[in-house]
mmCIF file of C-alpha atoms and ligand atoms in Angstrom:
data_model
loop_
_atom_site.group_PDB
_atom_site.id
_atom_site.type_symbol
_atom_site.label_atom_id
_atom_site.label_comp_id
_atom_site.label_asym_id
_atom_site.label_seq_id
_atom_site.Cartn_x
_atom_site.Cartn_y
_atom_site.Cartn_z
ATOM 1 C CA UNK A 1 103.729 180.760 82.178
ATOM 2 C CA UNK A 2 100.309 181.446 80.635
ATOM 3 C CA UNK A 3 97.962 178.747 79.324
ATOM 4 C CA UNK A 4 98.581 180.042 75.777
ATOM 5 C CA UNK A 5 102.307 179.282 75.802
ATOM 6 C CA UNK A 6 101.874 175.783 77.172
ATOM 7 C CA UNK A 7 102.490 172.865 74.832
ATOM 8 C CA UNK A 8 99.780 170.265 74.239
ATOM 9 C CA UNK A 9 100.456 166.578 74.062
ATOM 10 C CA UNK A 10 98.247 163.509 73.680
ATOM 11 C CA UNK A 11 99.306 160.456 75.646
ATOM 12 C CA UNK A 12 97.874 157.489 73.729
ATOM 13 C CA UNK A 13 96.633 155.569 76.754
ATOM 14 C CA UNK A 14 93.505 154.831 78.741
ATOM 15 C CA UNK A 15 95.647 153.912 81.768
ATOM 16 C CA UNK A 16 94.980 156.732 84.225
ATOM 17 C CA UNK A 17 98.105 155.810 86.243
ATOM 18 C CA UNK A 18 100.324 156.476 83.225
ATOM 19 C CA UNK A 19 98.573 159.779 82.526
ATOM 20 C CA UNK A 20 99.031 160.875 86.144
ATOM 21 C CA UNK A 21 102.730 159.974 86.094
ATOM 22 C CA UNK A 22 103.369 161.716 82.761
ATOM 23 C CA UNK A 23 101.664 164.866 84.091
ATOM 24 C CA UNK A 24 103.750 164.706 87.275
ATOM 25 C CA UNK A 25 107.010 164.213 85.355
ATOM 26 C CA UNK A 26 106.426 166.864 82.657
ATOM 27 C CA UNK A 27 105.121 169.428 85.133
ATOM 28 C CA UNK A 28 103.267 172.653 84.521
ATOM 29 C CA UNK A 29 104.725 173.524 81.080
ATOM 30 C CA UNK A 30 102.607 170.876 79.378
ATOM 31 C CA UNK A 31 98.931 170.192 78.913
ATOM 32 C CA UNK A 32 98.752 166.390 78.793
ATOM 33 C CA UNK A 33 95.561 164.879 77.410
ATOM 34 C CA UNK A 34 94.881 161.169 77.031
ATOM 35 C CA UNK A 35 92.499 158.953 75.071
ATOM 36 C CA UNK A 36 89.587 160.117 77.190
ATOM 37 C CA UNK A 37 89.461 162.995 74.628
ATOM 38 C CA UNK A 38 88.959 160.388 71.844
ATOM 39 C CA UNK A 39 86.213 158.186 73.331
ATOM 40 C CA UNK A 40 85.293 156.668 69.949
ATOM 41 C CA UNK A 41 88.800 155.452 69.112
ATOM 42 C CA UNK A 42 88.627 151.623 69.249
ATOM 43 C CA UNK A 43 90.795 149.694 71.716
ATOM 44 C CA UNK A 44 94.340 149.481 70.304
ATOM 45 C CA UNK A 45 95.489 145.828 70.172
ATOM 46 C CA UNK A 46 99.033 145.388 71.483
ATOM 47 C CA UNK A 47 100.102 142.738 68.992
ATOM 48 C CA UNK A 48 103.822 143.615 68.939
ATOM 49 C CA UNK A 49 106.553 141.423 70.407
ATOM 50 C CA UNK A 50 108.646 144.303 71.724
ATOM 51 C CA UNK A 51 107.995 147.473 73.704
ATOM 52 C CA UNK A 52 109.091 149.474 70.611
ATOM 53 C CA UNK A 53 106.567 147.783 68.321
ATOM 54 C CA UNK A 54 103.695 148.249 70.759
ATOM 55 C CA UNK A 55 104.570 151.869 71.517
ATOM 56 C CA UNK A 56 104.658 152.654 67.767
ATOM 57 C CA UNK A 57 101.358 150.831 67.188
ATOM 58 C CA UNK A 58 99.657 152.908 69.861
ATOM 59 C CA UNK A 59 101.156 156.229 68.740
ATOM 60 C CA UNK A 60 100.229 155.616 65.089
ATOM 61 C CA UNK A 61 96.672 154.530 65.918
ATOM 62 C CA UNK A 62 96.006 157.796 67.757
ATOM 63 C CA UNK A 63 98.085 160.271 65.718
ATOM 64 C CA UNK A 64 95.676 160.734 62.743
ATOM 65 C CA UNK A 65 92.983 161.832 65.201
ATOM 66 C CA UNK A 66 94.919 164.492 67.103
ATOM 67 C CA UNK A 67 96.297 167.848 66.048
ATOM 68 C CA UNK A 68 99.689 167.956 67.776
ATOM 69 C CA UNK A 69 102.285 165.719 69.404
ATOM 70 C CA UNK A 70 101.214 162.181 70.268
ATOM 71 C CA UNK A 71 103.231 160.071 72.669
ATOM 72 C CA UNK A 72 102.590 156.391 73.465
ATOM 73 C CA UNK A 73 104.096 154.527 76.415
ATOM 74 C CA UNK A 74 104.718 150.808 76.297
ATOM 75 C CA UNK A 75 106.332 149.510 79.430
ATOM 76 C CA UNK A 76 106.727 146.512 81.650
ATOM 77 C CA UNK A 77 108.780 144.444 84.024
ATOM 78 C CA UNK A 78 111.475 141.975 82.910
ATOM 79 C CA UNK A 79 112.558 139.332 85.415
ATOM 80 C CA UNK A 80 115.828 137.494 84.709
ATOM 81 C CA UNK A 81 114.848 134.217 86.425
ATOM 82 C CA UNK A 82 111.730 134.119 84.192
ATOM 83 C CA UNK A 83 113.675 134.670 80.954
ATOM 84 C CA UNK A 84 112.499 138.292 80.716
ATOM 85 C CA UNK A 85 108.808 137.618 81.483
ATOM 86 C CA UNK A 86 106.333 139.177 81.986
ATOM 87 C CA UNK A 87 107.841 141.814 79.607
ATOM 88 C CA UNK A 88 105.372 143.064 77.012
ATOM 89 C CA UNK A 89 102.709 140.912 78.729
ATOM 90 C CA UNK A 90 103.097 142.695 82.082
ATOM 91 C CA UNK A 91 99.500 143.965 82.127
ATOM 92 C CA UNK A 92 98.162 140.509 81.103
ATOM 93 C CA UNK A 93 100.573 138.185 82.956
ATOM 94 C CA UNK A 94 97.856 136.200 84.769
ATOM 95 C CA UNK A 95 95.430 136.356 81.816
ATOM 96 C CA UNK A 96 93.845 138.884 79.459
ATOM 97 C CA UNK A 97 91.356 140.127 82.056
ATOM 98 C CA UNK A 98 93.684 139.784 85.053
ATOM 99 C CA UNK A 99 93.814 142.438 87.752
ATOM 100 C CA UNK A 100 97.166 143.786 88.927
ATOM 101 C CA UNK A 101 96.617 141.982 92.256
ATOM 102 C CA UNK A 102 96.433 138.708 90.313
ATOM 103 C CA UNK A 103 99.475 139.607 88.201
ATOM 104 C CA UNK A 104 101.548 140.421 91.300
ATOM 105 C CA UNK A 105 100.372 137.227 93.036
ATOM 106 C CA UNK A 106 101.442 135.140 90.029
ATOM 107 C CA UNK A 107 104.850 136.829 89.952
ATOM 108 C CA UNK A 108 105.313 136.137 93.673
ATOM 109 C CA UNK A 109 104.337 132.488 93.131
ATOM 110 C CA UNK A 110 106.689 131.982 90.191
ATOM 111 C CA UNK A 111 109.611 133.420 92.167
ATOM 112 C CA UNK A 112 108.935 131.527 95.414
ATOM 113 C CA UNK A 113 112.250 130.032 96.560
ATOM 114 C CA UNK A 114 114.121 131.686 93.662
ATOM 115 C CA UNK A 115 117.463 133.220 94.648
ATOM 116 C CA UNK A 116 117.946 135.324 91.527
ATOM 117 C CA UNK A 117 115.523 138.225 92.097
ATOM 118 C CA UNK A 118 117.043 140.590 89.499
ATOM 119 C CA UNK A 119 114.861 142.465 87.050
ATOM 120 C CA UNK A 120 114.144 145.810 85.496
ATOM 121 C CA UNK A 121 111.345 148.073 84.375
ATOM 122 C CA UNK A 122 111.554 149.258 80.794
ATOM 123 C CA UNK A 123 109.648 152.031 79.077
ATOM 124 C CA UNK A 124 109.611 152.920 75.393
ATOM 125 C CA UNK A 125 107.887 156.094 74.303
ATOM 126 C CA UNK A 126 106.935 156.498 70.642
ATOM 127 C CA UNK A 127 106.408 160.016 69.350
ATOM 128 C CA UNK A 128 104.220 160.822 66.356
ATOM 129 C CA UNK A 129 102.856 163.944 64.736
ATOM 130 C CA UNK A 130 100.484 164.617 61.834
ATOM 131 C CA UNK A 131 99.811 160.903 61.518
ATOM 132 C CA UNK A 132 103.512 160.009 61.096
ATOM 133 C CA UNK A 133 105.994 158.288 63.398
ATOM 134 C CA UNK A 134 108.827 160.579 64.550
ATOM 135 C CA UNK A 135 111.100 158.595 66.924
ATOM 136 C CA UNK A 136 111.309 156.606 70.155
ATOM 137 C CA UNK A 137 112.870 157.285 73.565
ATOM 138 C CA UNK A 138 113.660 154.588 76.108
ATOM 139 C CA UNK A 139 114.383 154.298 79.798
ATOM 140 C CA UNK A 140 115.119 151.457 82.180
ATOM 141 C CA UNK A 141 115.669 150.980 85.893
ATOM 142 C CA UNK A 142 117.460 147.935 87.314
ATOM 143 C CA UNK A 143 116.304 146.429 90.578
ATOM 144 C CA UNK A 144 115.075 143.333 92.354
ATOM 145 C CA UNK A 145 111.749 141.667 93.072
ATOM 146 C CA UNK A 146 110.861 141.655 96.768
ATOM 147 C CA UNK A 147 109.566 138.532 98.506
ATOM 148 C CA UNK A 148 106.463 140.356 99.661
ATOM 149 C CA UNK A 149 104.510 143.481 98.752
ATOM 150 C CA UNK A 150 105.186 146.783 100.544
ATOM 151 C CA UNK A 151 103.784 150.268 100.117
ATOM 152 C CA UNK A 152 100.613 151.937 98.864
ATOM 153 C CA UNK A 153 101.943 154.368 96.227
ATOM 154 C CA UNK A 154 102.477 154.001 92.483
ATOM 155 C CA UNK A 155 100.686 151.272 90.529
ATOM 156 C CA UNK A 156 101.166 147.899 88.863
ATOM 157 C CA UNK A 157 104.208 145.971 90.130
ATOM 158 C CA UNK A 158 105.496 148.895 92.261
ATOM 159 C CA UNK A 159 104.818 147.165 95.633
ATOM 160 C CA UNK A 160 107.231 144.377 94.568
ATOM 161 C CA UNK A 161 109.999 146.382 92.857
ATOM 162 C CA UNK A 162 113.043 147.627 94.765
ATOM 163 C CA UNK A 163 115.271 149.806 92.578
ATOM 164 C CA UNK A 164 119.029 149.163 92.718
ATOM 165 C CA UNK A 165 120.727 150.930 95.634
ATOM 166 C CA UNK A 166 117.450 151.299 97.567
ATOM 167 C CA UNK A 167 115.797 149.278 100.321
ATOM 168 C CA UNK A 168 112.228 150.474 99.680
ATOM 169 C CA UNK A 169 109.873 149.503 96.867
ATOM 170 C CA UNK A 170 108.639 152.108 94.367
ATOM 171 C CA UNK A 171 105.271 151.901 96.162
ATOM 172 C CA UNK A 172 106.932 153.095 99.377
ATOM 173 C CA UNK A 173 108.384 156.208 97.679
ATOM 174 C CA UNK A 174 106.760 159.531 96.930
ATOM 175 C CA UNK A 175 106.035 160.315 93.252
ATOM 176 C CA UNK A 176 109.075 162.596 92.845
ATOM 177 C CA UNK A 177 111.409 159.988 94.279
ATOM 178 C CA UNK A 178 110.003 157.291 92.004
ATOM 179 C CA UNK A 179 110.130 159.490 88.876
ATOM 180 C CA UNK A 180 113.771 160.514 89.533
ATOM 181 C CA UNK A 181 114.756 156.840 89.203
ATOM 182 C CA UNK A 182 112.066 155.271 87.059
ATOM 183 C CA UNK A 183 112.088 153.930 83.514
ATOM 184 C CA UNK A 184 109.235 156.304 82.635
ATOM 185 C CA UNK A 185 110.945 159.315 84.222
ATOM 186 C CA UNK A 186 114.120 158.625 82.234
ATOM 187 C CA UNK A 187 112.375 158.103 78.897
ATOM 188 C CA UNK A 188 110.102 161.088 79.399
ATOM 189 C CA UNK A 189 112.880 163.509 80.328
ATOM 190 C CA UNK A 190 114.627 162.534 77.068
ATOM 191 C CA UNK A 191 111.380 163.071 75.130
ATOM 192 C CA UNK A 192 110.816 166.459 76.792
ATOM 193 C CA UNK A 193 114.378 167.592 75.904
ATOM 194 C CA UNK A 194 113.724 166.618 72.283
ATOM 195 C CA UNK A 195 110.342 168.354 72.156
ATOM 196 C CA UNK A 196 111.811 171.536 73.623
ATOM 197 C CA UNK A 197 114.601 171.448 71.012
ATOM 198 C CA UNK A 198 112.168 171.246 68.074
ATOM 199 C CA UNK A 199 109.384 173.517 69.341
HETATM 200 P P1 LIG B 1 101.188 148.444 78.775
HETATM 201 O O1 LIG B 1 102.346 149.350 78.520
HETATM 202 O O2 LIG B 1 99.880 149.134 78.683
HETATM 203 O O3 LIG B 1 101.269 147.172 77.988
HETATM 204 O O4 LIG B 1 101.219 147.980 80.302
HETATM 205 C C1 LIG B 1 102.322 148.139 81.077
HETATM 206 C C2 LIG B 1 102.181 147.299 82.345
HETATM 207 O O5 LIG B 1 103.489 147.190 82.912
HETATM 208 C C3 LIG B 1 101.349 147.997 83.416
HETATM 209 O O6 LIG B 1 100.014 147.584 83.407
HETATM 210 C C4 LIG B 1 102.029 147.527 84.684
HETATM 211 O O7 LIG B 1 101.595 146.246 85.009
HETATM 212 C C5 LIG B 1 103.477 147.430 84.286
HETATM 213 N N1 LIG B 1 104.178 148.702 84.544
HETATM 214 C C6 LIG B 1 104.625 149.611 83.635
HETATM 215 N N2 LIG B 1 105.181 150.659 84.252
HETATM 216 C C7 LIG B 1 105.067 150.431 85.575
HETATM 217 C C8 LIG B 1 105.439 151.192 86.710
HETATM 218 O O8 LIG B 1 105.962 152.314 86.643
HETATM 219 N N3 LIG B 1 105.177 150.607 87.887
HETATM 220 C C9 LIG B 1 104.594 149.387 88.016
HETATM 221 N N4 LIG B 1 104.196 148.650 86.999
HETATM 222 C C10 LIG B 1 104.440 149.179 85.759
#
């Protein structure tokens, strides 16, 4: 496939891990840019209470500034024993400026001695074009929260998340293995099917 026939897409994020994963999942047919191409766009406040609301907020903030498809990912980890937390606050669980090490440490602390380790990753992708919202796609992966961190791959809570039917964490898997199972892989494959059908 030549460069000319590739489709362009803006991922409305400054999270380089998300950009890398979206590029890996969509593969060579797509040119995926992210908000590094819009350095002057102000930080988008995630004021929504659901993944859907936040994904739409991010897509609509970026869409007027980009000529083409805009996709925004809002995602996070829901833990049953914590009533669904950290959820939409996954990136800020231990505080607004918290590092992922601190967020994972807090999760480990809150679940110490807890028998119910069940949880899931969720991802909602909001698609926009020409400044207007088009639709959302979602994906989830059930699993459990490990008692200690394992693995060096992935990002965020991956060293603590063991998908259902597996014994290894996402951080112990290669990218293809993770994406075949992951919330983001599922949502993004649905989005790619839709984009192919309308392009
Ligand atoms: P947001 O969508 O920018 O609000 O942040 C999502 C947060 O959820 C990330 O910073 C991670 O902490 C977590 N998260 C989302 N997807 C993944 C994943 O695939 N692996 C590990 N953590 C994730």
